[in-house]
Short mmCIF file of C-alpha atoms and ligand atoms in Angstrom, two decimals:
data_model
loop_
_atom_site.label_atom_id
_atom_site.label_comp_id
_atom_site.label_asym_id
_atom_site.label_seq_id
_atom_site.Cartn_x
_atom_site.Cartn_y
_atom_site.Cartn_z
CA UNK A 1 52.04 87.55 -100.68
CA UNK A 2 50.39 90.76 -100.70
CA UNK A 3 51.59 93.98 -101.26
CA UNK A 4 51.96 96.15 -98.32
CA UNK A 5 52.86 100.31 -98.76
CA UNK A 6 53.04 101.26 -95.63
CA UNK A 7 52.38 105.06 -94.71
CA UNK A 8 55.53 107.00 -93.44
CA UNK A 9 54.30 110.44 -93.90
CA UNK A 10 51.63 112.99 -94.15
CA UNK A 11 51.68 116.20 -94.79
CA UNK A 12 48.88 119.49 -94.43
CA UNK A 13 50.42 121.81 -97.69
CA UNK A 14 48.63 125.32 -97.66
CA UNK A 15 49.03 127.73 -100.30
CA UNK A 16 47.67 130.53 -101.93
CA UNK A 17 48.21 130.56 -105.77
CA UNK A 18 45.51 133.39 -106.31
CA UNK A 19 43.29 131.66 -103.67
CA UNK A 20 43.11 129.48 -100.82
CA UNK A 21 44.39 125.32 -101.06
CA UNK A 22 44.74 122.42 -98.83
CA UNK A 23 46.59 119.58 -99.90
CA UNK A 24 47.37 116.48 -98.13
CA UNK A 25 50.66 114.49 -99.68
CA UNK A 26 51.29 111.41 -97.87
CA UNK A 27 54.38 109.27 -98.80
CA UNK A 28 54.67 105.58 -98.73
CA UNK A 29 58.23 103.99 -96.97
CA UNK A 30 59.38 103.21 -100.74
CA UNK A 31 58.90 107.00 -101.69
CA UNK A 32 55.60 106.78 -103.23
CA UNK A 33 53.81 110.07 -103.12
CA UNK A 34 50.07 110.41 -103.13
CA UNK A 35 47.78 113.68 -103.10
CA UNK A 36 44.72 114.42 -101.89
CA UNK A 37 42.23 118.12 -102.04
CA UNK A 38 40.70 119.04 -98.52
CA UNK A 39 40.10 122.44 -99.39
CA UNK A 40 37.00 123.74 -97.47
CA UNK A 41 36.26 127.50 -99.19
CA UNK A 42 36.00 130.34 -96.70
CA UNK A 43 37.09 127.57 -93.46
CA UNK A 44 40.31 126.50 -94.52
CA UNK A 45 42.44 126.32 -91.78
CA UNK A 46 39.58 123.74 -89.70
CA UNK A 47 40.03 120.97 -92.20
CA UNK A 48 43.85 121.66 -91.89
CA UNK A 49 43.96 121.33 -88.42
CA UNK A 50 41.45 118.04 -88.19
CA UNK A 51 44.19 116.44 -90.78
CA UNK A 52 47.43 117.14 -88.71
CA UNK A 53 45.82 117.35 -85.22
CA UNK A 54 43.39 114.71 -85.72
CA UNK A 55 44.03 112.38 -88.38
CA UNK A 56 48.07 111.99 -89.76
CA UNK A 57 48.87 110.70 -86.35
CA UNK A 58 46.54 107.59 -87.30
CA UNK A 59 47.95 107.04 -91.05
CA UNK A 60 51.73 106.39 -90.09
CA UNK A 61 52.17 102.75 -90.45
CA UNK A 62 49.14 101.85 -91.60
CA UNK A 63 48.99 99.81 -95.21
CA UNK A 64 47.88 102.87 -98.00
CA UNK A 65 47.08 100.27 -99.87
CA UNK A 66 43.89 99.31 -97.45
CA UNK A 67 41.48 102.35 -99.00
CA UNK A 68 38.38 101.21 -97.89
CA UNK A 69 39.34 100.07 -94.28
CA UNK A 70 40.95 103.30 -94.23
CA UNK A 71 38.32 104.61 -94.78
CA UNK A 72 35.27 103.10 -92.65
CA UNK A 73 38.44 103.74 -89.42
CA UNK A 74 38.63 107.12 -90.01
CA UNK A 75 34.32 108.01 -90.30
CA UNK A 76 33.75 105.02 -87.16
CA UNK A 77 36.67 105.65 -85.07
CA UNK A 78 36.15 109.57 -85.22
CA UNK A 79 32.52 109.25 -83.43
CA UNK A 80 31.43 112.32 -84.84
CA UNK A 81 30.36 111.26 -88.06
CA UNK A 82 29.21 113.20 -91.27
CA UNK A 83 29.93 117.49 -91.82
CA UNK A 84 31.84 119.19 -94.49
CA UNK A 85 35.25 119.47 -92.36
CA UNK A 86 35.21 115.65 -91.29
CA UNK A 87 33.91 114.91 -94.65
CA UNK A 88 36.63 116.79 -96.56
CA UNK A 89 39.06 115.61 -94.65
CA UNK A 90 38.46 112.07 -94.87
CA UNK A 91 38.07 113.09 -98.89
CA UNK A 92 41.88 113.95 -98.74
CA UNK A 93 42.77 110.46 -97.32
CA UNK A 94 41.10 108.50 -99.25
CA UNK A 95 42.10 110.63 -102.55
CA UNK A 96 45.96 109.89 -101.60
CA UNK A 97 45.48 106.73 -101.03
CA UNK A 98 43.63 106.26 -104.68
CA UNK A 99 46.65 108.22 -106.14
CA UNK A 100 49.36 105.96 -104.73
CA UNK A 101 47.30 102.87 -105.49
CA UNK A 102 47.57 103.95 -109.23
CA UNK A 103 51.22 105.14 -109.18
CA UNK A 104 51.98 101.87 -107.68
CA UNK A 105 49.96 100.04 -110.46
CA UNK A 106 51.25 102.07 -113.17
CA UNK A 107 47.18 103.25 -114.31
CA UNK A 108 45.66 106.06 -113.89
CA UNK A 109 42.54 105.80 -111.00
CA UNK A 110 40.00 105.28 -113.91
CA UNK A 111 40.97 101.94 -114.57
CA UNK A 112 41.55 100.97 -111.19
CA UNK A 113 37.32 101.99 -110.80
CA UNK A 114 36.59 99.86 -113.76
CA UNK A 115 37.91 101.49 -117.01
CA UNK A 116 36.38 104.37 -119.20
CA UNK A 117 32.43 104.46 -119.85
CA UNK A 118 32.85 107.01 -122.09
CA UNK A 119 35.09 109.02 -124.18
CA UNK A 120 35.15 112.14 -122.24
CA UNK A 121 33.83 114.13 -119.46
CA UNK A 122 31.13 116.66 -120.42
CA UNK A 123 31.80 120.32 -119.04
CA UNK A 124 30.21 123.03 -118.27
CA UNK A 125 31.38 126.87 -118.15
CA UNK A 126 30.17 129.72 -116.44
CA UNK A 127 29.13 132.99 -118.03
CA UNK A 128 28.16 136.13 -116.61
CA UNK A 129 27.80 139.60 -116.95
CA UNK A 130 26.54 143.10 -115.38
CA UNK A 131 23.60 143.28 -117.95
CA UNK A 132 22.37 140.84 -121.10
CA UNK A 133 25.11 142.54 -123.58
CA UNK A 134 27.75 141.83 -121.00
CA UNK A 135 26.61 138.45 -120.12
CA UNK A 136 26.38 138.33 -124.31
CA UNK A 137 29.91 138.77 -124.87
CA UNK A 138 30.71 136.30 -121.86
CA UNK A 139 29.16 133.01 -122.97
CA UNK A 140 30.26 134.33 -126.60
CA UNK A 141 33.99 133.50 -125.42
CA UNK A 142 32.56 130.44 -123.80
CA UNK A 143 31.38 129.02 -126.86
CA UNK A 144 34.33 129.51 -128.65
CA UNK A 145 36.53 128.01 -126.35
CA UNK A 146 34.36 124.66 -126.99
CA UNK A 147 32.28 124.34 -124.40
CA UNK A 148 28.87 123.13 -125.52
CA UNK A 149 27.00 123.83 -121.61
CA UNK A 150 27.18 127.00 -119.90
CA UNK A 151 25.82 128.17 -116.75
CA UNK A 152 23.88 131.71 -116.87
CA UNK A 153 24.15 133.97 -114.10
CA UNK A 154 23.46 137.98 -114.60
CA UNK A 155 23.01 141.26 -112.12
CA UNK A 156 19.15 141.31 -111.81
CA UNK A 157 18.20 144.97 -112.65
CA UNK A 158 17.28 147.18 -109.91
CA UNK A 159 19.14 145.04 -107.75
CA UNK A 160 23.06 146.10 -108.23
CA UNK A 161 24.02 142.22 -108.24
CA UNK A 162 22.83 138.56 -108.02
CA UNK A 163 24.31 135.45 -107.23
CA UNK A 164 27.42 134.19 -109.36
CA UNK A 165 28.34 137.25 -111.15
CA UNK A 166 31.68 138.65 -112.61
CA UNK A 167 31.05 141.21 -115.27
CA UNK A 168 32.53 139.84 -118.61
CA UNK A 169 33.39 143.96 -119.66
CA UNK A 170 35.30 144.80 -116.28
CA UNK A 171 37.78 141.81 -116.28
CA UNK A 172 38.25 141.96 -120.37
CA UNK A 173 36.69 138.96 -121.40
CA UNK A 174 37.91 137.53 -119.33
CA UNK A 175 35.97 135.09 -116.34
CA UNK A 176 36.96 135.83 -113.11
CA UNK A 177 34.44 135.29 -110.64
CA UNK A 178 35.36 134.27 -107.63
CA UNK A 179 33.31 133.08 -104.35
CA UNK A 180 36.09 133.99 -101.58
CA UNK A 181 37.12 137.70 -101.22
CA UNK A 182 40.41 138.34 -99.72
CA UNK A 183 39.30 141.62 -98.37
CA UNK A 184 39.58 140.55 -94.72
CA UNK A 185 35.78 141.48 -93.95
CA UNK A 186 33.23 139.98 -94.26
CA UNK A 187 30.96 141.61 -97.61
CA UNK A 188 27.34 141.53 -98.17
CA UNK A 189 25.18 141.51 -101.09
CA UNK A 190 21.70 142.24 -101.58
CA UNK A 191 18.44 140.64 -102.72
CA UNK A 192 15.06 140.41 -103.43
CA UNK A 193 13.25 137.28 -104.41
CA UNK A 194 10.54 138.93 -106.33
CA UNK A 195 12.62 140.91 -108.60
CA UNK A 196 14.56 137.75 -109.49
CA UNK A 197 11.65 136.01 -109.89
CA UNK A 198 10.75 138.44 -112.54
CA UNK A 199 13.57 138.67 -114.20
CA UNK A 200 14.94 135.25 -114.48
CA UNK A 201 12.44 134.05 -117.64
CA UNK A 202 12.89 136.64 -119.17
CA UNK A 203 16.65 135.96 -119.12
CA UNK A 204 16.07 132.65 -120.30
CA UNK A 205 13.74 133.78 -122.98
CA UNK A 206 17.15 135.96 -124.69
CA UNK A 207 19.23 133.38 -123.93
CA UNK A 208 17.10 130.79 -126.48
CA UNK A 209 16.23 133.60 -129.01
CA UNK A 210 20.02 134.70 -129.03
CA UNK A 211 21.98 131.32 -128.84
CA UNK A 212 19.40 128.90 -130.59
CA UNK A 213 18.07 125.72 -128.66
CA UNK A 214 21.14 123.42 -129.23
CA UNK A 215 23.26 125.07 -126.44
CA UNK A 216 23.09 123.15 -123.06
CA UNK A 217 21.69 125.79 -120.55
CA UNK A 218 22.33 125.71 -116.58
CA UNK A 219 21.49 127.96 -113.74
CA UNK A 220 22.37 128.71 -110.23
CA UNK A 221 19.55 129.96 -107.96
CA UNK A 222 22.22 129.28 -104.73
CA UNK A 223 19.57 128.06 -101.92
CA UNK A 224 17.67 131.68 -102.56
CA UNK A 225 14.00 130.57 -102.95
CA UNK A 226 11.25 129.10 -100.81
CA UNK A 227 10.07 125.58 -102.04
CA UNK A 228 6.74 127.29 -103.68
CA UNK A 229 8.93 130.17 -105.15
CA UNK A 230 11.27 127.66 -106.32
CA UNK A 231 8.41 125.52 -108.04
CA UNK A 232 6.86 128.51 -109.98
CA UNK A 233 10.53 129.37 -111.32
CA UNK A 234 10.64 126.06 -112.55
CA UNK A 235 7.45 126.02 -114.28
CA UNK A 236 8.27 129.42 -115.30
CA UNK A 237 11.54 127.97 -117.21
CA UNK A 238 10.00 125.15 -118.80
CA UNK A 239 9.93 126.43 -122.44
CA UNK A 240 13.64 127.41 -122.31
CA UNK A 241 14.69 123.76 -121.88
CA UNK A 242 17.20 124.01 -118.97
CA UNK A 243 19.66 121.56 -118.80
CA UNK A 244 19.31 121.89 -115.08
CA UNK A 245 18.01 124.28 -112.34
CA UNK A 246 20.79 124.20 -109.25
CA UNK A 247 20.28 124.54 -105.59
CA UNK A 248 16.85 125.87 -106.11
CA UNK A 249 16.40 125.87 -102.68
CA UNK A 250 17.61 125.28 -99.33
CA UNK A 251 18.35 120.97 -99.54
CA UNK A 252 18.68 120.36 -95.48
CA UNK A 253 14.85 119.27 -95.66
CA UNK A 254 14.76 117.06 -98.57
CA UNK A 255 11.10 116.52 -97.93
CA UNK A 256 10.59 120.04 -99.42
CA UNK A 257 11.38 119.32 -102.65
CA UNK A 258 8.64 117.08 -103.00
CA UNK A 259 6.74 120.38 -103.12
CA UNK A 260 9.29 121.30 -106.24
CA UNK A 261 8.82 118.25 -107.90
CA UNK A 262 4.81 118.24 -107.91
CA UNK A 263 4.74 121.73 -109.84
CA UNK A 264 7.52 121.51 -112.23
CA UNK A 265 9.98 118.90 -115.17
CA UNK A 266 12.52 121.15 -115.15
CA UNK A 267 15.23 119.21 -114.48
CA UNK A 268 17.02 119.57 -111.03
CA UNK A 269 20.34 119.77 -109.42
CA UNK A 270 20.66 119.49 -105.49
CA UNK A 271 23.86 119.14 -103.69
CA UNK A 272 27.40 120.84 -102.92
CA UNK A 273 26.62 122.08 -99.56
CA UNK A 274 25.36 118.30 -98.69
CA UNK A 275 28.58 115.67 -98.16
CA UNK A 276 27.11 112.45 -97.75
CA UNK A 277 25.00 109.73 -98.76
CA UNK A 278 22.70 110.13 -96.05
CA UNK A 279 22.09 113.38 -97.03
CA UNK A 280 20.62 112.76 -100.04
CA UNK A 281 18.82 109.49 -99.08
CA UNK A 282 15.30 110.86 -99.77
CA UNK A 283 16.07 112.87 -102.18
CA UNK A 284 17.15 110.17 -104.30
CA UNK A 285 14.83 107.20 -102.99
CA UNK A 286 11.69 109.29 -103.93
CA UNK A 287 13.40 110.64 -107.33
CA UNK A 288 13.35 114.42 -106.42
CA UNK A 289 16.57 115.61 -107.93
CA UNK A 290 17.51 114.51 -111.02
CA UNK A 291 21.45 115.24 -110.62
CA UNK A 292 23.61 114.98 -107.74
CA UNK A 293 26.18 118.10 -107.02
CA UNK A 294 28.51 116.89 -104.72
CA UNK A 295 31.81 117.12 -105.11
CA UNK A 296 34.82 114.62 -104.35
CA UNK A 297 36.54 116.82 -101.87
CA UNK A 298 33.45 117.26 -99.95
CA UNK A 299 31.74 114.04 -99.89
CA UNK A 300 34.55 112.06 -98.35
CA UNK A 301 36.27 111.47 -101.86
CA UNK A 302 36.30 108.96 -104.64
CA UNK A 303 35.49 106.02 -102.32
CA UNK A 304 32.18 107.86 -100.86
CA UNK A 305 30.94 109.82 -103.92
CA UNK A 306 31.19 106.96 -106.09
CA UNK A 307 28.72 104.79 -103.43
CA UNK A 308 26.48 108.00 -103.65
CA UNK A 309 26.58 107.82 -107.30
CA UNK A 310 26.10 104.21 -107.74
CA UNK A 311 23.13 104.71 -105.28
CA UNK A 312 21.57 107.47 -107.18
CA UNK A 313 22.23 105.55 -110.67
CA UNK A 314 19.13 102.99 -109.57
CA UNK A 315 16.82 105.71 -109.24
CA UNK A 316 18.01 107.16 -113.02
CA UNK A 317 19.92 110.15 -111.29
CA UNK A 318 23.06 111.21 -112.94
CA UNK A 319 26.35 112.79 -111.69
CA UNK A 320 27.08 116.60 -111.50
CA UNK A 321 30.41 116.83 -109.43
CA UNK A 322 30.94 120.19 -108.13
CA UNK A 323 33.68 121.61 -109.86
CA UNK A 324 34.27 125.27 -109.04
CA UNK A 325 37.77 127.34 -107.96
CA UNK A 326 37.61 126.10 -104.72
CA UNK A 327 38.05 122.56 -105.62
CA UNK A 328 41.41 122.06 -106.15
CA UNK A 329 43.13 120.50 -109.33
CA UNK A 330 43.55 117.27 -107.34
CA UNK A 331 39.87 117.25 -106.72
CA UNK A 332 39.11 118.71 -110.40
CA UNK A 333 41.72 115.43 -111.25
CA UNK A 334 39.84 113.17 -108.72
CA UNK A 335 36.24 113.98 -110.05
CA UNK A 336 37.19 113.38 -113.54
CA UNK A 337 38.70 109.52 -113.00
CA UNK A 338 34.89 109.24 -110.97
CA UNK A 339 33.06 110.56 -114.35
CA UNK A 340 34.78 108.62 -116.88
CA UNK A 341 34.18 105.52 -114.90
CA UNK A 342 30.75 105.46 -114.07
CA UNK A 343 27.62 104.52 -116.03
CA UNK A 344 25.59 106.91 -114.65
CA UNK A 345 27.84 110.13 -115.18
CA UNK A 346 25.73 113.31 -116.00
CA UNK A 347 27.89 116.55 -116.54
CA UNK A 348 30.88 118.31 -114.67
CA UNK A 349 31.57 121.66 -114.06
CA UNK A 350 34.31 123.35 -114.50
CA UNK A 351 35.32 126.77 -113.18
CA UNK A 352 38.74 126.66 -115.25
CA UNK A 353 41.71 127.60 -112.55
CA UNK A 354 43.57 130.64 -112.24
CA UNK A 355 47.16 130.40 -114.23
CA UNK A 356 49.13 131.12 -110.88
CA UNK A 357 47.03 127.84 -109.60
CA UNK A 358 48.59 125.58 -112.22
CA UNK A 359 52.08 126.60 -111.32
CA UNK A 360 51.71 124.74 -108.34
CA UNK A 361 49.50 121.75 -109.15
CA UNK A 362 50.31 120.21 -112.46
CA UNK A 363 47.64 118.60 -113.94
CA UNK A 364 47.74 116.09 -117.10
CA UNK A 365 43.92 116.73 -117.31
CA UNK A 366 42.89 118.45 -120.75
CA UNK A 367 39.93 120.40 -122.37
CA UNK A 368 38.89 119.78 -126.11
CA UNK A 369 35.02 120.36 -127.67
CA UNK A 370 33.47 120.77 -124.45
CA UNK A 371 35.16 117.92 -123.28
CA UNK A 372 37.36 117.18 -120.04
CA UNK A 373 39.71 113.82 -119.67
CA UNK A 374 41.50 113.33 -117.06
CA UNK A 375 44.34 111.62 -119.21
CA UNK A 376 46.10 108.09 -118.79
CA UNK A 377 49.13 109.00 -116.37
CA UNK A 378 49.20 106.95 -113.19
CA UNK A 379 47.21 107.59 -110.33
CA UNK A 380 45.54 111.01 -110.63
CA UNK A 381 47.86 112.33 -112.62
CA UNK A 382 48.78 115.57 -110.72
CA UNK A 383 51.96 117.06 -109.26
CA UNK A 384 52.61 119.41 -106.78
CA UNK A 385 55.74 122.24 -106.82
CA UNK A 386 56.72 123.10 -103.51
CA UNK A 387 59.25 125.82 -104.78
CA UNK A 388 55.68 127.42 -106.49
CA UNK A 389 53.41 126.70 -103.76
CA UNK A 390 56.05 128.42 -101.28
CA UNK A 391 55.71 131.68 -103.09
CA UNK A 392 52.10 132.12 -102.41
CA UNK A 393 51.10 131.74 -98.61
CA UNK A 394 47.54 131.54 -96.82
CA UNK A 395 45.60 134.70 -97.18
CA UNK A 396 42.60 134.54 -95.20
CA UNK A 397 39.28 135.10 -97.26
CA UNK A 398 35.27 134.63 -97.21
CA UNK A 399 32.20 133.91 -98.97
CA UNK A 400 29.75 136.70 -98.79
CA UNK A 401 26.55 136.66 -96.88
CA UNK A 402 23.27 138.20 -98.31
CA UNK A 403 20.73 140.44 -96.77
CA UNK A 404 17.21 140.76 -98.01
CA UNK A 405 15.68 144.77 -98.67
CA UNK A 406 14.56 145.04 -95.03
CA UNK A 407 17.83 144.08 -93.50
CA UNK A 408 17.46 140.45 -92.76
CA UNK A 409 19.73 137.77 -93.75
CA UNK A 410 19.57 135.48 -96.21
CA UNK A 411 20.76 132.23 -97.84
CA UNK A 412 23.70 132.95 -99.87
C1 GCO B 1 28.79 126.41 -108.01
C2 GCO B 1 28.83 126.93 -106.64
C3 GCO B 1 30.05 127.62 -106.18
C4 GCO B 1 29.97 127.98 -104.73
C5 GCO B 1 31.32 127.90 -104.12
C6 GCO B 1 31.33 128.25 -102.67
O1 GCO B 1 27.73 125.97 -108.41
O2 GCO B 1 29.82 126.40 -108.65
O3 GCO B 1 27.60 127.43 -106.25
O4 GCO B 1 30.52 128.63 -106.99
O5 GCO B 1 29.40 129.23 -104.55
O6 GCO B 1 31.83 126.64 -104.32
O7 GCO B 1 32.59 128.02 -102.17
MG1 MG B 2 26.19 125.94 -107.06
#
């Protein structure tokens, strides 16, 4: 006889701890509990609503158990296939239901994908600063927490800002940067292409001559450049030895990094704003990216990111789960049993959480030498404190938007 769990609630949890979450717990008859992340940064409150509108209706009664027909019902039967809030929605289901599977089996989601493929989970950090001394001090701390891979991001001069930046003096050492702003309206940042275009080798260029060529190098351009402005920073970066270039251009027209590709081997990463298979189709069939950003609570969770992964892994493209603030510790949790599973695992980020964040969500997840597991207990291995999570309720917040010199807006 086969097991049947069937599915007697579902519930949307928002808080706040420090920023925006959406959890969805859904509870078997026989108690079992089972989390998943839908948290959409900056649009919150959509994915909410599609879950307990649109979707927890369907799940009571069905069989949790029954992931992957769970699945293909909820991306047919909705019509309107594909998009970050159906995507991240569907991401939440699916997570719960790998969560209860594993609480029910006693193993932690890992095993249940196939067992560990490696010992760990390689990170990387972020580092920042206002000028080269600040962003000095900020991957100093980096390094000695462990982490062997660190993102660079720094103000370009001239400019007052850049992408990704949280000035390592201002918040005492401290990294705090932080996509979302809770200011209620809606801020805007400048930039200029040309300027960063300058100024990004020659970034690179103190980076190698300060930290030595062993450290693992990353960098965010955030969709900023045209495909030919794109290719010449590539080239431009080639004796630096980036681990990867991110985003170095706008990904909805995978055909243009074809254009990318012909000028430059700097490695690439493509990916977080894209949330499905489809979406990447050419750009891993014709081997344009060499890593694959999504992230688990985007890309219709574990079930879906780890077809896109096994996908890309026949075309030699490795993993880079998105792994910033605004994934949640049950996707942070969720993307970590993915990477120690699969063959073709690459690196994952990680944008540590804020403290107030891990009063809610406990997470058995650890850090050590650069590092991440996401630890043996069963299922995902994450909890959630309603008594915390009640202290800290939904403050609306959103991403900035950038303007070029001349007024006009641009990709942030
Ligand atoms: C990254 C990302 C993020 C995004 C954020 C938007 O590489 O980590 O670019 O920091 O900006 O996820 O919500
Ligand atoms: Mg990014």
């Amino acid at each position: 006889m086969t097991a049947v769990a069937r599915i007697r609630s579902a519930e949307v949890l928002v808080t706040s701890p420090s920023r925006n979450f959406v959890t969805l717990r859904i509870t078997t008859d026989d108690g079992v509990v089972g989390l998943g992340d839908a948290t959409l940064n900056g649009r919150e409150l959509a994915v909410a609503s599609y879950l307990r509108d649109h979707v927890v209706p369907l799940l009571i009664g069905r069989d949790a158990h029954r992931i992957e027909d769970t699945w293909q019902f909820l991306y047919r039967s909705a019509y309107w296939r594909r998009g970050p809030i159906t995507m991240s929605a569907v991401a939440a289901v699916d997570m719960a239901l790998w969560d209860i599977k594993g609480r029910l089996a006693g193993m932690p989601v890992h095993q249940l994908l196939g067992g560990a493929s490696r010992d760990g989970c390689l990170a990387y950090a972020h580092a920042s600063g206002a000028d080269l001394e600040d962003l000095g001090d900020s991957v100093r701390a980096r390094l000695d927490e462990g982490y062997r891979a660190i993102r660079l991001q720094v103000a370009v001069p001239g400019m007052g800002g850049g992408y990704g930046i949280a000035s390592a003096r201002a918040s005492g050492g401290r990294y705090t940067y932080e996509p979302a702003k809770r200011a209620g309206l809606h801020i805007e940042e400048g930039w200029d292409s040309r300027r960063y275009l300058r100024y990004a080798p020659e970034l690179f260029e103190w980076a190698r001559a300060e930290f030595g060529p062993e450290v693992m190098l990353l960098h965010d351009v955030h969709h900023r450049l045209t495909p030919i402005e794109a290719a010449r920073l590539g080239r431009a970066l080639e004796p630096y030895d980036l681990f990867w270039l991110e985003d170095c251009t706008p990904a909805e027209n995978q055909e243009s990094l074809r254009l990318v590709r012909r000028h430059t081997t700097t490695p690439l990463a493509i990916g977080e704003v894209l949330n499905s298979v489809w979406d990447f189709r050419t750009l891993i069939q014709e081997q344009l990216i060499d890593y694959v950003r999504a992230s688990v609570t985007h890309t219709g969770g574990i079930t879906h990111l780890k077809r896109l992964f096994d996908f890309a892994g026949q075309y030699q493209i490795k993993s880079g789960s998105h792994g910033p603030t605004d994934i949640s510790p049950v996707g942070m949790s969720a993307a970590l049993h993915v990477g120690l599973a699969i063959h073709n695992f690459g690196i994952q980020e990680h944008m540590a959480h804020h403290e107030l964040t891990h009063e809610v969500f406990r997470t058995s997840y650890r850090f050590a030498d650069g590092f991440l597991h996401p630890g043996d207990a069963p299922g995902l291995g994450v909890d959630y404190d309603d008594a915390a999570a009640e202290r800290f309720s939904y403050e609306p917040a959103f991403l900035p938007a950038a303007r070029l010199v001349d007024g006009t807006v641009h990709d942030w």
